[in-house]
One Martini backbone bead per residue (centre of mass of N, CA, C, O) as a GRO file, in nm:
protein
  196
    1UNK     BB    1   0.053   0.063  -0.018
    2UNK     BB    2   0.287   0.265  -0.016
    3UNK     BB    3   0.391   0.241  -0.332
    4UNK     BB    4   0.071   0.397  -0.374
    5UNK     BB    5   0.090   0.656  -0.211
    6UNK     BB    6   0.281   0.873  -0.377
    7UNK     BB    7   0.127   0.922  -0.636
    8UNK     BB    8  -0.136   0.959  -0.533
    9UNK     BB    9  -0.036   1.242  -0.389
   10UNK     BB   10   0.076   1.363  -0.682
   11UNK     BB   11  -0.199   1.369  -0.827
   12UNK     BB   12  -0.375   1.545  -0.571
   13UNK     BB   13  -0.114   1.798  -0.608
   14UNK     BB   14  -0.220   1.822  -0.924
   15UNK     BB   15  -0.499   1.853  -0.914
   16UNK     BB   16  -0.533   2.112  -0.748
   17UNK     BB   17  -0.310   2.311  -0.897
   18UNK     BB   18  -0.512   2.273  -1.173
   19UNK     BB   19  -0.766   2.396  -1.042
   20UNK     BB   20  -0.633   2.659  -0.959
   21UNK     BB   21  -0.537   2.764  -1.223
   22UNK     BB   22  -0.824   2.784  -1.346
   23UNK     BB   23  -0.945   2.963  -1.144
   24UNK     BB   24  -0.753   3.212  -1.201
   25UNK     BB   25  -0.798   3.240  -1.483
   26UNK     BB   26  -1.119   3.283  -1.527
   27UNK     BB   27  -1.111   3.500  -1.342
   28UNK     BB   28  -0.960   3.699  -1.482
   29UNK     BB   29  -1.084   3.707  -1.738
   30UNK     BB   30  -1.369   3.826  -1.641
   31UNK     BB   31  -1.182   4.075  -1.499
   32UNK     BB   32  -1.154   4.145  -1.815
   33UNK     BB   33  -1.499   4.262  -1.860
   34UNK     BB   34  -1.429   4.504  -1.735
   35UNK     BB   35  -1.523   4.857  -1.782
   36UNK     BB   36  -1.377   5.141  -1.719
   37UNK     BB   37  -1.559   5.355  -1.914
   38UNK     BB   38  -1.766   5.278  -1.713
   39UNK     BB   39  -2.069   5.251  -1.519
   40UNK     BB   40  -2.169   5.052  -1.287
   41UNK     BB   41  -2.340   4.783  -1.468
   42UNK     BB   42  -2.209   4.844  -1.759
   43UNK     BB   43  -1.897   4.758  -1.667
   44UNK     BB   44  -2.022   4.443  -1.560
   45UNK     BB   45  -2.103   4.325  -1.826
   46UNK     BB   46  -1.857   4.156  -1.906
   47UNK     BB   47  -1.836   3.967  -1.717
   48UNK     BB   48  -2.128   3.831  -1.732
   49UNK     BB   49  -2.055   3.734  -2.013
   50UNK     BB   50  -1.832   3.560  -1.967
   51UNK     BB   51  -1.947   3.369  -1.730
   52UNK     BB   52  -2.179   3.254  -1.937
   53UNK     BB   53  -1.980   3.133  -2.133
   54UNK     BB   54  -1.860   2.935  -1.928
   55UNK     BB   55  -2.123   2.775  -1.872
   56UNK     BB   56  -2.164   2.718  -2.182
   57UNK     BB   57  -1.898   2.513  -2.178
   58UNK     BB   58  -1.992   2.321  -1.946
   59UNK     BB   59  -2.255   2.246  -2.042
   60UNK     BB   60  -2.130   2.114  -2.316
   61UNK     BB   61  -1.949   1.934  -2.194
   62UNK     BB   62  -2.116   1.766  -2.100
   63UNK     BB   63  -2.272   1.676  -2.354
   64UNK     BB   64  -2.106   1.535  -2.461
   65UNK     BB   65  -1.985   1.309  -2.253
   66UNK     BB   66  -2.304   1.186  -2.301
   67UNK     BB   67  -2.267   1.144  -2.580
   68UNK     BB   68  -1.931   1.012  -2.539
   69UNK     BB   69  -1.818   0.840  -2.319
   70UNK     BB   70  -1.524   0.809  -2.459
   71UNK     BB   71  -1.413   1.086  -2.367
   72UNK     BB   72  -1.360   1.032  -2.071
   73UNK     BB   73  -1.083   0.902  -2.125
   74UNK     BB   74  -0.947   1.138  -2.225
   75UNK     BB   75  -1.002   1.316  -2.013
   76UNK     BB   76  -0.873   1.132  -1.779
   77UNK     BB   77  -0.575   1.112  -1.894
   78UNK     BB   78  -0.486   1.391  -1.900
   79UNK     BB   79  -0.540   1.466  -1.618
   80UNK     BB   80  -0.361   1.243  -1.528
   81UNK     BB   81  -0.086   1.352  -1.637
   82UNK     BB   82  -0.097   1.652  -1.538
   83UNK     BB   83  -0.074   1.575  -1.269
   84UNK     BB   84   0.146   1.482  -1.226
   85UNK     BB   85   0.344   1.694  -1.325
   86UNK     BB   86   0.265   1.902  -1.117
   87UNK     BB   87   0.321   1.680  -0.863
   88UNK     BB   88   0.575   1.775  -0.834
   89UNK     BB   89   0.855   1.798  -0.602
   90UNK     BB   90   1.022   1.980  -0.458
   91UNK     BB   91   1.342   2.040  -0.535
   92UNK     BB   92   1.635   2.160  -0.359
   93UNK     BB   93   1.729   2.335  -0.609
   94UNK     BB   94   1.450   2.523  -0.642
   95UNK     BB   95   1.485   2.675  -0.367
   96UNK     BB   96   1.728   2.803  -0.520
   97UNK     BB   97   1.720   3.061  -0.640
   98UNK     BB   98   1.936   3.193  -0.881
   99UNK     BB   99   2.213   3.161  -0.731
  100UNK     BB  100   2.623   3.200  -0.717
  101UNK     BB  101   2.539   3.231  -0.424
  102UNK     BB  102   2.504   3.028  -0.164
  103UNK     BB  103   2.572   3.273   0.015
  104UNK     BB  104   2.334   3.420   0.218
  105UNK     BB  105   2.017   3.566   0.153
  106UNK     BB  106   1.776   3.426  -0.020
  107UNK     BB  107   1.553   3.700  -0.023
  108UNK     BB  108   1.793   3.880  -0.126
  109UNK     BB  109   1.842   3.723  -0.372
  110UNK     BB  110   1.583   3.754  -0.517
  111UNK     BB  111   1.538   4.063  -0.502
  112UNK     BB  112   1.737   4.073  -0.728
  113UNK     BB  113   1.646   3.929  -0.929
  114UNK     BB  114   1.416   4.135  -0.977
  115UNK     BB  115   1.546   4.397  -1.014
  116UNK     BB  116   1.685   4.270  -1.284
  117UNK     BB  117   1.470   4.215  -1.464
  118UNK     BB  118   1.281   4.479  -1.391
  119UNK     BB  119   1.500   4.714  -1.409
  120UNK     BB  120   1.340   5.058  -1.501
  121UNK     BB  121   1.068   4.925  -1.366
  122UNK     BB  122   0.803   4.919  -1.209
  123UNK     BB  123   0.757   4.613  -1.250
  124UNK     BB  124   0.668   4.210  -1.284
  125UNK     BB  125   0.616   3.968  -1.398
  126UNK     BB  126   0.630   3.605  -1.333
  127UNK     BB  127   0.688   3.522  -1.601
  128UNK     BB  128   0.893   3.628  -1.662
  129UNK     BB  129   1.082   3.551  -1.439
  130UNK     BB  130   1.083   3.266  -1.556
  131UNK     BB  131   1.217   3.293  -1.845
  132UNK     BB  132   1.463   3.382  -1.674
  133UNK     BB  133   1.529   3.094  -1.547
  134UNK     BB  134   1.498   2.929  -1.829
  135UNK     BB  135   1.699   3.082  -1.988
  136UNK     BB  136   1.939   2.959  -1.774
  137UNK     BB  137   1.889   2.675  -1.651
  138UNK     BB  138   1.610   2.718  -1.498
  139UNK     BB  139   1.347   2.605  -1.387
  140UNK     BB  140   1.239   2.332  -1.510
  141UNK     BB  141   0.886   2.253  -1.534
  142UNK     BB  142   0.753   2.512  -1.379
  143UNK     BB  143   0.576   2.758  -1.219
  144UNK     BB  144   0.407   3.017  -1.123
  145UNK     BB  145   0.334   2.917  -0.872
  146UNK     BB  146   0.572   2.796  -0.756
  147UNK     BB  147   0.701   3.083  -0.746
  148UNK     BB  148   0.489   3.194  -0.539
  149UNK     BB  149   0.572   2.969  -0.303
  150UNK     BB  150   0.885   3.081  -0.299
  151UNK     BB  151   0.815   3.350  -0.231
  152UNK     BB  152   0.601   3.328   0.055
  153UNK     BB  153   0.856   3.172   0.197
  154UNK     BB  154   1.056   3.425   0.202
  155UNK     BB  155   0.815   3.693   0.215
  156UNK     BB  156   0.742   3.792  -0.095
  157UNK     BB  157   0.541   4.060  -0.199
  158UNK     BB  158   0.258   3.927  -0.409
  159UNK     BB  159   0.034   4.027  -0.692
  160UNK     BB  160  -0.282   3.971  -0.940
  161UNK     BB  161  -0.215   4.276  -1.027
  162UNK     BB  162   0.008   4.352  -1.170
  163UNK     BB  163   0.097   4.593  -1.432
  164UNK     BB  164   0.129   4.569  -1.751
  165UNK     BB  165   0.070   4.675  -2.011
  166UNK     BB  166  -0.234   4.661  -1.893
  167UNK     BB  167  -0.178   4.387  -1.734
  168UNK     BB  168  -0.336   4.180  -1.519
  169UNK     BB  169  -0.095   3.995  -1.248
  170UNK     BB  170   0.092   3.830  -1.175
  171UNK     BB  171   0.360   4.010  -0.932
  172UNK     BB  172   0.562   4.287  -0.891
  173UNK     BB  173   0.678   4.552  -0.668
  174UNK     BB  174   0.932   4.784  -0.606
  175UNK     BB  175   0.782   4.902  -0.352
  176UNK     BB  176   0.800   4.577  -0.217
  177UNK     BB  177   1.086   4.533  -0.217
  178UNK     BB  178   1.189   4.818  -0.051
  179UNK     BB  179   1.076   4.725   0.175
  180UNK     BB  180   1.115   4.604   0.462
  181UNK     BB  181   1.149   4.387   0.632
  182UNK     BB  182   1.038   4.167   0.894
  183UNK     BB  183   1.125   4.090   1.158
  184UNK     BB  184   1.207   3.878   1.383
  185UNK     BB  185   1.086   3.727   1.599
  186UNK     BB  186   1.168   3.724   1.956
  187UNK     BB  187   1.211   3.576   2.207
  188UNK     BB  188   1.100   3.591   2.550
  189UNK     BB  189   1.215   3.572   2.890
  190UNK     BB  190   1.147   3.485   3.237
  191UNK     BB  191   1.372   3.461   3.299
  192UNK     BB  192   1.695   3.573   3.471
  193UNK     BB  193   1.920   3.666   3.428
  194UNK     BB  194   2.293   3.567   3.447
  195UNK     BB  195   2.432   3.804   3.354
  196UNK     BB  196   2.726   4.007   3.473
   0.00000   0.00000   0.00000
């Protein structure tokens, strides 16, 4: 049984992840159908327009799958390689993202690389980082995910909101690497000191 625990568990943490993918990507369509240029229910009206095509695409998915049932095999084995794959685990060497000095602050040296990559403009989206770490021959096989799991491990504060040419997606703000990062809390004893 447990020969078979790893890959379940691997299959599960790749179904999740693929979940959250999806949800993420269609949330976001959605809310790129808000039009800045108009107020009220008019604004909103193309999110809604968006959202009922979702429906209306996962319905007809539905339907389809009833009239082939052959197709549910192709689509259950796409997503069982696909969970496979996202459910890779995290090898320590990409816990190091690429930085030639292995010693120093792991979140210092992130943040530097996020500011060169960054160069002059205040932001960068997150895509963008992971292609310029894949273009170095580093985070091979890796995700957009994978970089925000790692960003938030180490503390730097990333949202899904970062516009790059008008573009809001996952990204970073040069004002939230500049800001300090915060202290790490010391615990306090009550014990009376000791030293002379």
């Amino acid at each position: 049984m447990s020969r078979l625990a790893a890959p379940a568990a691997r299959i599960a943490t790749g179904s999740v992840v693929i979940a959250g993918r999806l949800w993420v990507r269609a949330a976001a369509w959605v809310r790129r159908g808000r039009r800045d240029d108009l107020d009220g229910w008019r604004a909103a009206l193309g999110c809604g327009l968006r959202a009922g095509l979702l429906v209306a695409v996962v319905y007809v998915g539905y339907r389809l799958a009833r009239a082939v049932p052959a197709l549910m095999w192709l689509l259950s084995a796409s997503w069982l390689l696909a969970s496979w794959h996202a459910g890779k685990p995290v090898q320590t060497s990409d816990a190091a993202v690429p930085a030639k000095a292995s010693s120093g602050d792991p979140a210092e040296i992130v943040r530097t690389l996020l500011r060169d990559v960054m160069g002059d403009a205040d932001t960068v989206h997150l895509r963008t980082v992971l292609q310029h770490l894949q273009a170095h021959g580093q985070w091979e096989g890796r995700t957009v995910t994978d970089l925000r799991r790692h960003l938030a491990h180490l503390g730097i504060p990333h949202d899904h909101r970062v516009k790059v040419g008008r573009v809001p997606t996952w990204g970073v703000r040069r004002s939230a690497l500049d800001a300090p990062s915060p202290a790490p809390v010391e615990e306090t004893s009550t014990a009376p000191s000791t030293a002379a």
